[in-house]
Amino acid sequence: MAQAVYNFPRGFLWGSATSSHQVEGGNTNNWTAWEEVPGHIIDRSKSGVACDWWGGRWREDLDRAAEGGQNAHRLSVEWSRIQPAPDRWSEVALDRYLEIFRGLKERGLQPMVTLHHFTNPLWLEERGGWENPVAIQAFEKFTQKVVETFKDYVTTWCTINEPNVYAVEGYVEGVFPPGKHDIQTALRVLANLVRGHSAAYHIIHNLQPEAQVGTAINYRSILPAAGWSPLDRMVANMQSSIYNRVFSGALVDGVMRTPLGNTRLPEARGTQDFIGLNYYTRDYISFDLRYASALFGHRYFRKDAELSKTKYIANEPEGFYEAIRWANSFNLPIIITENGVEDSDDAMRPSYLAQHIHQVWRAINFNFPITGYYHWSLMDNFEWERGWTQRFGLWEVDPETQARRKRPSAAFYGEICQENGLSADMVARYAPKVFARLFPN
Ligand code: NOJ
């Protein structure tokens, strides 16, 4: 048996990621309102008690993370709980989060905190959410309160999770609230998110000069179906730069570049201390006149790609390497803020995990400054418009009984975290299908 180990640098952060609405339960926000309307959530489920973290189950789940060798956790704080009305802060909610942060510390889990993970308080949503510039000042005020309260426990902040997904799903695809289909509005929302992020960046640094502040960008690899075709290449470049680059580009030089024109946002220039990267999958695209509404791009997975349980994710580890190379072009430290696969049977996850962690190792060995990896997710949770149909957890959760069951991937990831490396022996035991690919003779 080969004895090789892909070792990671000392101090590497191994964690998992969750978000407030998906795990806490008992929220009242724009998503709980959205879930009430038939047709919005494909299995008609509601977030409900979710994973019952607000009821106290965060303790047992964080025990699982710590016992599994993790030394970090990414979570979000729920705006609607902390600020139930524009002129009111909930001391109960703030205290509860303080308890959770103490709990993280006791378990040796370094926190990374997301301020906005898709959900808005209803009082903001009723005023138009991020379409309305009032959201910017409101977010700034919320950020100030959160950082003042938690700064003894948290120094790594992620302002906004997947602003590109928020804008596309809510304002182009219409599957997230508010369910619109309007590119102009999507771009206005994106510009306001850039402004909100920039305001938060400056507030955080005023209150906590040592803070590390960034976002989490969902990078989707989009390759031309036929590399020789100039039209396929054109649509691939265009869609990739719109999807992956519009938001993060603005944080570099203060200009948001879109096909419909440029917006100058000088306050955004230089407002990231790290690049937070969420990567799941890769698409292929061909130019096709029948897809006018998709800017003439027909997107699909590679024909022979291995697909996840509900065919939502293709296992494309090379796309992850491409994403990391893209992140590296910003010349900032890189944190893998999410990576994972929906797989209730845990049939594909062990190979996906091995292959993707191998790509992280490969990138580190090209000197790309990656400081941590957060697996999405610690346990199954409420997967937005797909409800409970997609299971991303290392641990299985039965939302009815709240019972947890350990998937083999949890044990596998635990060994990786404890070893601070991926060994041939582990891959042989947990992901034999990809052994020869990862450890060729
Ligand atoms: C990205 C999002 O940040 C998270 O909320 C979601 O559950 C995962 N992707 C999986 O779709």
Coordinates of C-alpha atoms and ligand atoms in Angstrom, one line a residue:
M1 CA 0.0 0.0 0.0
A2 CA 1.3 3.4 -1.0
Q3 CA 2.2 5.6 2.0
A4 CA 2.0 9.0 0.3
V5 CA 0.3 11.9 2.0
Y6 CA -0.7 15.3 0.6
N7 CA 0.3 17.4 3.6
F8 CA -1.2 20.8 4.3
P9 CA 0.6 23.8 5.9
R10 CA 0.8 24.1 9.6
G11 CA -2.1 26.2 11.0
F12 CA -4.4 25.4 8.0
L13 CA -8.0 26.0 8.9
W14 CA -10.3 23.0 8.5
G15 CA -13.9 23.7 9.0
S16 CA -17.5 23.5 7.8
A17 CA -20.0 26.2 6.9
T18 CA -23.6 26.8 7.8
S19 CA -26.0 29.8 7.6
S20 CA -28.5 31.1 10.1
H21 CA -31.7 30.6 8.1
Q22 CA -30.7 27.1 7.0
V23 CA -29.9 25.7 10.5
E24 CA -31.5 27.9 13.2
G25 CA -35.2 27.4 12.8
G26 CA -37.9 29.8 14.1
N27 CA -36.9 32.7 11.9
T28 CA -39.2 35.5 10.7
N29 CA -37.7 37.0 7.5
N30 CA -38.3 37.4 3.8
W31 CA -37.6 33.7 3.3
T32 CA -40.1 32.5 5.9
A33 CA -42.7 34.7 4.1
W34 CA -41.6 33.2 0.7
E35 CA -41.9 29.7 2.0
E36 CA -45.6 30.2 2.8
V37 CA -46.5 30.5 -0.9
P38 CA -47.3 27.2 -2.6
G39 CA -45.0 26.5 -5.5
H40 CA -42.0 28.4 -4.1
I41 CA -40.3 25.4 -2.4
I42 CA -40.2 22.4 -4.6
D43 CA -41.0 19.8 -1.9
R44 CA -43.5 22.2 -0.1
S45 CA -41.3 22.1 3.0
K46 CA -40.6 25.1 5.2
S47 CA -37.4 26.0 7.1
G48 CA -39.5 25.4 10.2
V49 CA -37.2 24.4 13.1
A50 CA -34.5 23.7 10.5
C51 CA -31.7 21.9 12.5
D52 CA -33.0 23.5 15.7
W53 CA -29.8 25.4 16.4
W54 CA -31.9 28.2 18.0
G55 CA -33.4 25.5 20.3
G56 CA -29.9 24.6 21.4
R57 CA -28.8 21.8 19.0
W58 CA -25.8 24.0 17.9
R59 CA -24.0 22.5 20.9
E60 CA -24.2 18.9 19.8
D61 CA -23.5 19.8 16.2
L62 CA -20.4 21.8 17.1
D63 CA -19.3 19.0 19.3
R64 CA -19.5 16.8 16.2
A65 CA -17.4 19.3 14.3
A66 CA -14.7 19.5 17.0
E67 CA -14.6 15.8 17.6
G68 CA -14.1 15.4 13.9
G69 CA -10.9 17.4 14.1
Q70 CA -12.2 20.6 12.7
N71 CA -10.6 23.8 14.0
A72 CA -12.8 26.4 12.4
H73 CA -16.5 27.1 11.6
R74 CA -18.2 29.5 9.3
L75 CA -21.7 30.6 10.4
S76 CA -24.0 33.6 9.8
V77 CA -25.8 35.9 12.2
E78 CA -29.5 36.5 11.4
W79 CA -30.2 40.2 10.7
S80 CA -34.0 39.8 11.3
R81 CA -33.4 38.3 14.8
I82 CA -30.8 40.9 15.9
Q83 CA -32.8 43.8 14.6
P84 CA -36.4 42.8 14.6
A85 CA -37.5 46.4 13.9
P86 CA -35.5 49.3 12.4
D87 CA -35.3 51.0 15.9
R88 CA -34.9 47.9 18.0
W89 CA -32.1 45.5 18.9
S90 CA -32.8 42.1 20.4
E91 CA -30.6 41.6 23.5
V92 CA -31.9 38.1 23.7
A93 CA -30.6 37.3 20.2
L94 CA -27.3 39.1 20.8
D95 CA -26.8 37.1 24.0
R96 CA -27.6 33.9 22.3
Y97 CA -25.0 34.5 19.6
L98 CA -22.4 35.5 22.3
E99 CA -23.1 32.1 23.9
I100 CA -22.6 30.4 20.5
F101 CA -19.3 32.3 20.0
R102 CA -18.1 31.2 23.5
G103 CA -19.2 27.7 22.6
L104 CA -17.0 27.8 19.4
K105 CA -14.1 29.0 21.5
E106 CA -14.5 26.3 24.1
R107 CA -14.4 23.7 21.3
G108 CA -11.4 25.2 19.6
L109 CA -13.3 26.3 16.5
Q110 CA -12.2 29.6 15.1
P111 CA -15.2 31.5 13.9
M112 CA -15.7 33.2 10.5
V113 CA -19.0 35.2 10.6
T114 CA -21.1 36.1 7.6
L115 CA -23.3 39.2 8.0
H116 CA -25.7 38.6 5.2
H117 CA -26.5 35.1 3.9
F118 CA -29.5 35.6 1.5
T119 CA -32.1 36.6 4.2
N120 CA -33.5 40.1 4.9
P121 CA -35.6 41.3 7.8
L122 CA -39.2 41.8 6.6
W123 CA -39.1 45.5 7.5
L124 CA -36.4 45.9 4.9
E125 CA -37.9 43.6 2.3
E126 CA -41.2 45.7 2.6
R127 CA -39.2 48.7 1.5
G128 CA -37.8 47.0 -1.6
G129 CA -34.9 45.2 0.0
W130 CA -31.6 45.8 -1.8
E131 CA -33.4 47.5 -4.7
N132 CA -33.7 50.4 -2.4
P133 CA -30.5 52.3 -1.3
V134 CA -31.9 52.5 2.2
A135 CA -30.6 48.9 2.5
I136 CA -27.0 50.3 2.5
Q137 CA -27.3 52.5 5.5
A138 CA -29.4 49.8 7.3
F139 CA -26.8 47.2 6.7
E140 CA -24.1 49.6 7.9
K141 CA -26.0 50.1 11.1
F142 CA -26.5 46.4 11.6
T143 CA -22.8 45.7 10.9
Q144 CA -21.8 48.3 13.5
K145 CA -24.0 46.7 16.2
V146 CA -22.8 43.2 15.4
V147 CA -19.1 44.1 15.3
E148 CA -19.3 46.2 18.5
T149 CA -21.0 43.3 20.3
F150 CA -18.9 40.4 19.0
K151 CA -15.5 41.8 18.3
D152 CA -13.8 40.1 21.3
Y153 CA -14.7 36.8 19.7
V154 CA -14.6 37.3 15.9
T155 CA -12.0 38.8 13.7
T156 CA -12.8 37.2 10.3
W157 CA -15.9 38.6 8.6
C158 CA -17.6 37.8 5.5
T159 CA -19.9 40.7 4.6
I160 CA -22.2 39.2 2.0
N161 CA -22.6 35.7 0.9
E162 CA -22.8 35.0 -2.9
P163 CA -24.0 38.4 -4.0
N164 CA -24.0 37.1 -7.6
V165 CA -26.3 34.2 -6.6
Y166 CA -28.6 36.5 -4.6
A167 CA -29.0 38.9 -7.6
V168 CA -29.4 36.2 -10.2
E169 CA -31.8 33.9 -8.3
G170 CA -33.9 36.7 -6.9
Y171 CA -34.0 39.1 -9.9
V172 CA -33.3 37.0 -13.0
E173 CA -34.4 33.4 -12.4
G174 CA -37.0 34.5 -9.8
V175 CA -36.6 31.4 -7.6
F176 CA -35.5 33.4 -4.5
P177 CA -37.5 36.2 -3.1
P178 CA -38.7 38.6 -4.4
G179 CA -39.1 36.4 -7.5
K180 CA -38.4 38.9 -10.2
H181 CA -37.2 38.5 -13.8
D182 CA -35.5 41.7 -14.7
I183 CA -31.8 42.1 -15.5
Q184 CA -31.8 45.9 -14.9
T185 CA -33.1 45.4 -11.4
A186 CA -30.6 42.6 -10.8
L187 CA -27.7 45.0 -11.7
R188 CA -29.1 47.7 -9.5
V189 CA -29.3 45.3 -6.6
L190 CA -25.8 44.2 -7.3
A191 CA -24.5 47.8 -7.2
N192 CA -26.3 48.3 -3.9
L193 CA -24.7 45.1 -2.6
V194 CA -21.3 46.5 -3.6
R195 CA -22.1 49.7 -1.7
G196 CA -23.4 47.8 1.3
H197 CA -20.3 45.7 1.4
S198 CA -18.0 48.7 1.1
A199 CA -19.8 50.5 3.9
A200 CA -19.5 47.4 6.1
Y201 CA -15.8 47.0 5.2
H202 CA -15.0 50.5 6.4
I203 CA -17.1 50.3 9.6
I204 CA -15.6 46.9 10.6
H205 CA -12.0 48.3 10.1
N206 CA -12.9 51.4 12.1
L207 CA -14.1 49.3 15.0
Q208 CA -11.5 46.5 14.7
P209 CA -8.4 47.5 12.8
E210 CA -7.0 43.9 12.9
A211 CA -10.2 42.5 11.2
Q212 CA -10.0 40.4 8.1
V213 CA -12.9 41.3 5.9
G214 CA -14.1 39.7 2.6
T215 CA -17.1 38.2 0.8
A216 CA -17.9 34.7 -0.4
I217 CA -18.2 34.6 -4.2
N218 CA -19.8 31.7 -5.9
Y219 CA -17.4 30.9 -8.8
R220 CA -18.9 28.8 -11.5
S221 CA -16.5 27.5 -14.1
I222 CA -18.0 28.0 -17.6
L223 CA -16.0 26.5 -20.5
P224 CA -16.8 26.7 -24.2
A225 CA -18.3 23.4 -25.4
A226 CA -16.1 23.5 -28.5
G227 CA -12.8 25.1 -27.7
W228 CA -12.2 25.8 -31.4
S229 CA -15.5 27.7 -31.9
P230 CA -15.1 31.5 -31.6
L231 CA -18.8 31.8 -30.8
D232 CA -18.7 29.3 -28.0
R233 CA -15.6 31.0 -26.6
M234 CA -17.3 34.3 -26.8
V235 CA -20.4 33.2 -24.9
A236 CA -18.3 31.4 -22.3
N237 CA -16.1 34.5 -21.7
M238 CA -19.1 36.7 -21.5
Q239 CA -21.1 34.6 -19.1
S240 CA -18.1 33.8 -17.0
S241 CA -17.2 37.4 -16.6
I242 CA -20.8 38.5 -15.8
Y243 CA -21.3 35.8 -13.3
N244 CA -18.0 35.6 -11.6
R245 CA -16.5 39.0 -12.1
V246 CA -19.0 41.8 -11.9
F247 CA -19.2 42.0 -8.1
S248 CA -15.6 41.1 -7.2
G249 CA -14.1 43.3 -10.0
A250 CA -15.8 46.3 -8.4
L251 CA -14.0 45.7 -5.1
V252 CA -10.7 46.0 -6.9
D253 CA -10.9 49.2 -8.7
G254 CA -14.2 50.7 -7.8
V255 CA -15.9 50.1 -11.2
M256 CA -18.7 47.7 -11.7
R257 CA -18.4 46.6 -15.4
T258 CA -21.5 45.1 -16.9
P259 CA -22.7 44.5 -20.5
L260 CA -25.3 47.2 -19.9
G261 CA -22.6 49.8 -18.9
N262 CA -20.2 50.6 -16.1
T263 CA -21.0 52.1 -12.7
R264 CA -18.4 53.9 -10.8
L265 CA -18.4 52.9 -7.1
P266 CA -15.1 54.5 -5.9
E267 CA -15.9 53.7 -2.2
A268 CA -15.5 50.0 -3.1
R269 CA -11.9 50.2 -4.3
G270 CA -9.6 47.9 -2.3
T271 CA -12.3 46.7 0.1
Q272 CA -11.3 43.0 0.6
D273 CA -8.6 41.5 2.8
F274 CA -9.1 38.0 1.4
I275 CA -11.0 36.2 -1.3
G276 CA -13.7 33.9 -0.1
L277 CA -14.4 31.3 -2.7
N278 CA -17.5 29.0 -2.9
Y279 CA -17.0 26.4 -5.6
Y280 CA -19.4 23.5 -6.5
T281 CA -19.3 22.7 -10.2
R282 CA -18.5 23.5 -13.9
D283 CA -20.7 24.1 -16.9
Y284 CA -20.0 23.8 -20.6
I285 CA -21.7 26.3 -22.9
S286 CA -22.4 26.6 -26.6
F287 CA -23.6 29.5 -28.7
D288 CA -27.2 28.9 -29.5
L289 CA -29.7 31.3 -31.1
R290 CA -32.6 29.6 -29.4
Y291 CA -31.4 30.8 -26.0
A292 CA -31.9 34.5 -26.4
S293 CA -33.0 35.0 -22.8
A294 CA -29.8 33.3 -21.6
L295 CA -27.7 35.7 -23.8
F296 CA -27.4 33.0 -26.5
G297 CA -25.6 30.5 -24.3
H298 CA -26.9 27.0 -23.8
R299 CA -25.3 25.6 -20.7
Y300 CA -25.0 21.9 -19.7
F301 CA -22.8 19.5 -17.8
R302 CA -20.1 17.5 -19.6
K303 CA -21.8 14.4 -21.1
D304 CA -19.7 11.8 -19.2
A305 CA -19.5 13.8 -15.9
E306 CA -20.5 12.1 -12.7
L307 CA -23.6 13.8 -11.4
S308 CA -24.9 14.3 -7.9
K309 CA -28.1 12.7 -6.6
T310 CA -30.5 15.2 -8.0
K311 CA -28.3 16.1 -11.0
Y312 CA -27.5 19.5 -9.6
I313 CA -23.8 19.2 -9.4
A314 CA -21.2 17.6 -11.8
N315 CA -18.1 16.4 -10.1
E316 CA -15.5 18.6 -11.8
P317 CA -12.4 19.0 -9.6
E318 CA -10.4 20.7 -12.4
G319 CA -13.0 23.5 -12.3
F320 CA -12.1 24.0 -8.7
Y321 CA -8.5 24.5 -9.6
E322 CA -9.6 27.0 -12.3
A323 CA -11.6 28.8 -9.6
I324 CA -8.6 29.0 -7.2
R325 CA -6.4 30.3 -10.0
W326 CA -9.0 33.0 -10.6
A327 CA -9.1 33.8 -6.9
N328 CA -5.3 34.0 -6.9
S329 CA -5.4 36.7 -9.6
F330 CA -6.5 39.2 -6.8
N331 CA -3.2 38.8 -5.0
L332 CA -4.9 38.3 -1.7
P333 CA -5.1 35.4 0.8
I334 CA -7.7 32.9 -0.3
I335 CA -10.2 31.1 1.9
I336 CA -12.4 28.3 0.5
T337 CA -15.6 29.4 2.2
E338 CA -17.7 26.6 0.7
N339 CA -17.3 23.4 -1.3
G340 CA -19.5 20.3 -1.2
V341 CA -22.1 18.2 -2.9
E342 CA -25.7 17.2 -2.3
D343 CA -25.7 13.4 -1.8
S344 CA -28.2 11.8 0.6
D345 CA -26.6 8.4 0.0
D346 CA -23.0 9.6 0.4
A347 CA -22.3 7.7 -2.8
M348 CA -20.4 10.4 -4.6
R349 CA -19.3 12.7 -1.7
P350 CA -16.2 10.7 -0.6
S351 CA -14.7 10.9 -4.1
Y352 CA -15.8 14.5 -4.5
L353 CA -14.2 15.4 -1.2
A354 CA -10.9 13.6 -2.0
Q355 CA -10.6 15.1 -5.4
H356 CA -11.5 18.6 -4.4
I357 CA -9.2 18.6 -1.4
H358 CA -6.5 17.3 -3.7
Q359 CA -7.0 20.4 -5.9
V360 CA -6.6 22.6 -2.8
W361 CA -3.3 20.9 -2.0
R362 CA -2.2 21.2 -5.6
A363 CA -2.9 25.0 -5.6
I364 CA -1.1 25.4 -2.3
N365 CA 2.0 23.7 -3.8
F366 CA 2.0 26.3 -6.5
N367 CA 2.2 28.8 -3.7
F368 CA -1.3 30.1 -3.9
P369 CA -2.0 31.5 -0.4
I370 CA -5.0 29.4 0.7
T371 CA -5.5 29.5 4.4
G372 CA -8.6 27.4 5.0
Y373 CA -11.2 25.1 3.7
Y374 CA -14.8 25.0 4.9
H375 CA -16.9 22.1 3.8
W376 CA -20.6 22.8 2.9
S377 CA -22.1 21.6 5.1
L378 CA -21.6 20.2 8.6
M379 CA -25.1 18.6 8.5
D380 CA -28.1 18.5 6.2
N381 CA -30.1 21.7 6.3
F382 CA -32.8 23.7 4.6
E383 CA -31.7 24.1 1.1
W384 CA -33.6 27.2 0.0
E385 CA -36.0 26.7 -2.9
R386 CA -35.0 23.1 -3.0
G387 CA -36.2 22.5 0.6
W388 CA -35.0 19.2 2.1
T389 CA -34.6 17.5 -1.3
Q390 CA -30.9 18.2 -1.4
R391 CA -28.6 16.9 1.4
F392 CA -25.3 18.6 1.7
G393 CA -24.3 17.3 5.2
L394 CA -21.4 15.4 6.4
W395 CA -24.0 14.3 8.9
E396 CA -27.5 13.3 7.9
V397 CA -30.4 15.1 9.6
D398 CA -34.0 13.9 9.8
P399 CA -35.9 17.2 10.0
E400 CA -38.9 15.5 11.6
T401 CA -37.1 13.8 14.5
Q402 CA -34.0 15.9 14.5
A403 CA -31.9 12.7 14.7
R404 CA -28.4 12.9 13.3
R405 CA -26.6 10.1 11.6
K406 CA -22.9 10.1 10.7
R407 CA -22.1 9.6 7.0
P408 CA -18.9 7.9 6.0
S409 CA -17.8 11.3 4.6
A410 CA -17.9 12.7 8.1
A411 CA -15.4 10.1 9.3
F412 CA -13.3 10.7 6.1
Y413 CA -13.2 14.4 6.6
G414 CA -12.4 13.9 10.3
E415 CA -9.3 11.9 9.3
I416 CA -8.2 14.6 6.9
C417 CA -8.6 17.4 9.5
Q418 CA -6.8 15.4 12.2
E419 CA -3.9 14.4 9.8
N420 CA -3.8 17.9 8.3
G421 CA -3.5 16.0 5.1
L422 CA -5.0 13.6 2.6
S423 CA -3.3 10.2 2.7
A424 CA -3.3 7.3 0.2
D425 CA -4.5 5.1 3.0
M426 CA -7.6 7.2 3.6
V427 CA -8.4 7.4 -0.1
A428 CA -8.0 3.7 -0.4
R429 CA -10.5 3.2 2.4
Y430 CA -13.1 5.9 1.7
A431 CA -12.8 6.7 -2.0
P432 CA -11.2 3.7 -3.7
K433 CA -12.8 4.7 -7.0
V434 CA -10.5 7.7 -7.4
F435 CA -7.4 6.1 -5.8
A436 CA -5.5 5.5 -9.1
R437 CA -6.3 9.1 -10.2
L438 CA -5.0 10.7 -7.0
F439 CA -2.1 8.4 -6.4
P440 CA -0.9 7.1 -9.8
N441 CA 2.1 4.8 -9.8
Ligands
NOJ1 C1 -24.2 28.2 -1.5 C2 -25.0 28.9 -0.4 O1 -24.2 29.9 0.2 C3 -25.6 28.0 0.6 O2 -26.5 28.7 1.3 C4 -26.2 26.8 -0.1 O3 -26.9 25.9 0.8 C5 -25.1 26.0 -0.8 N1 -24.5 26.9 -1.8 C6 -25.5 24.8 -1.5 O4 -26.4 25.1 -2.6

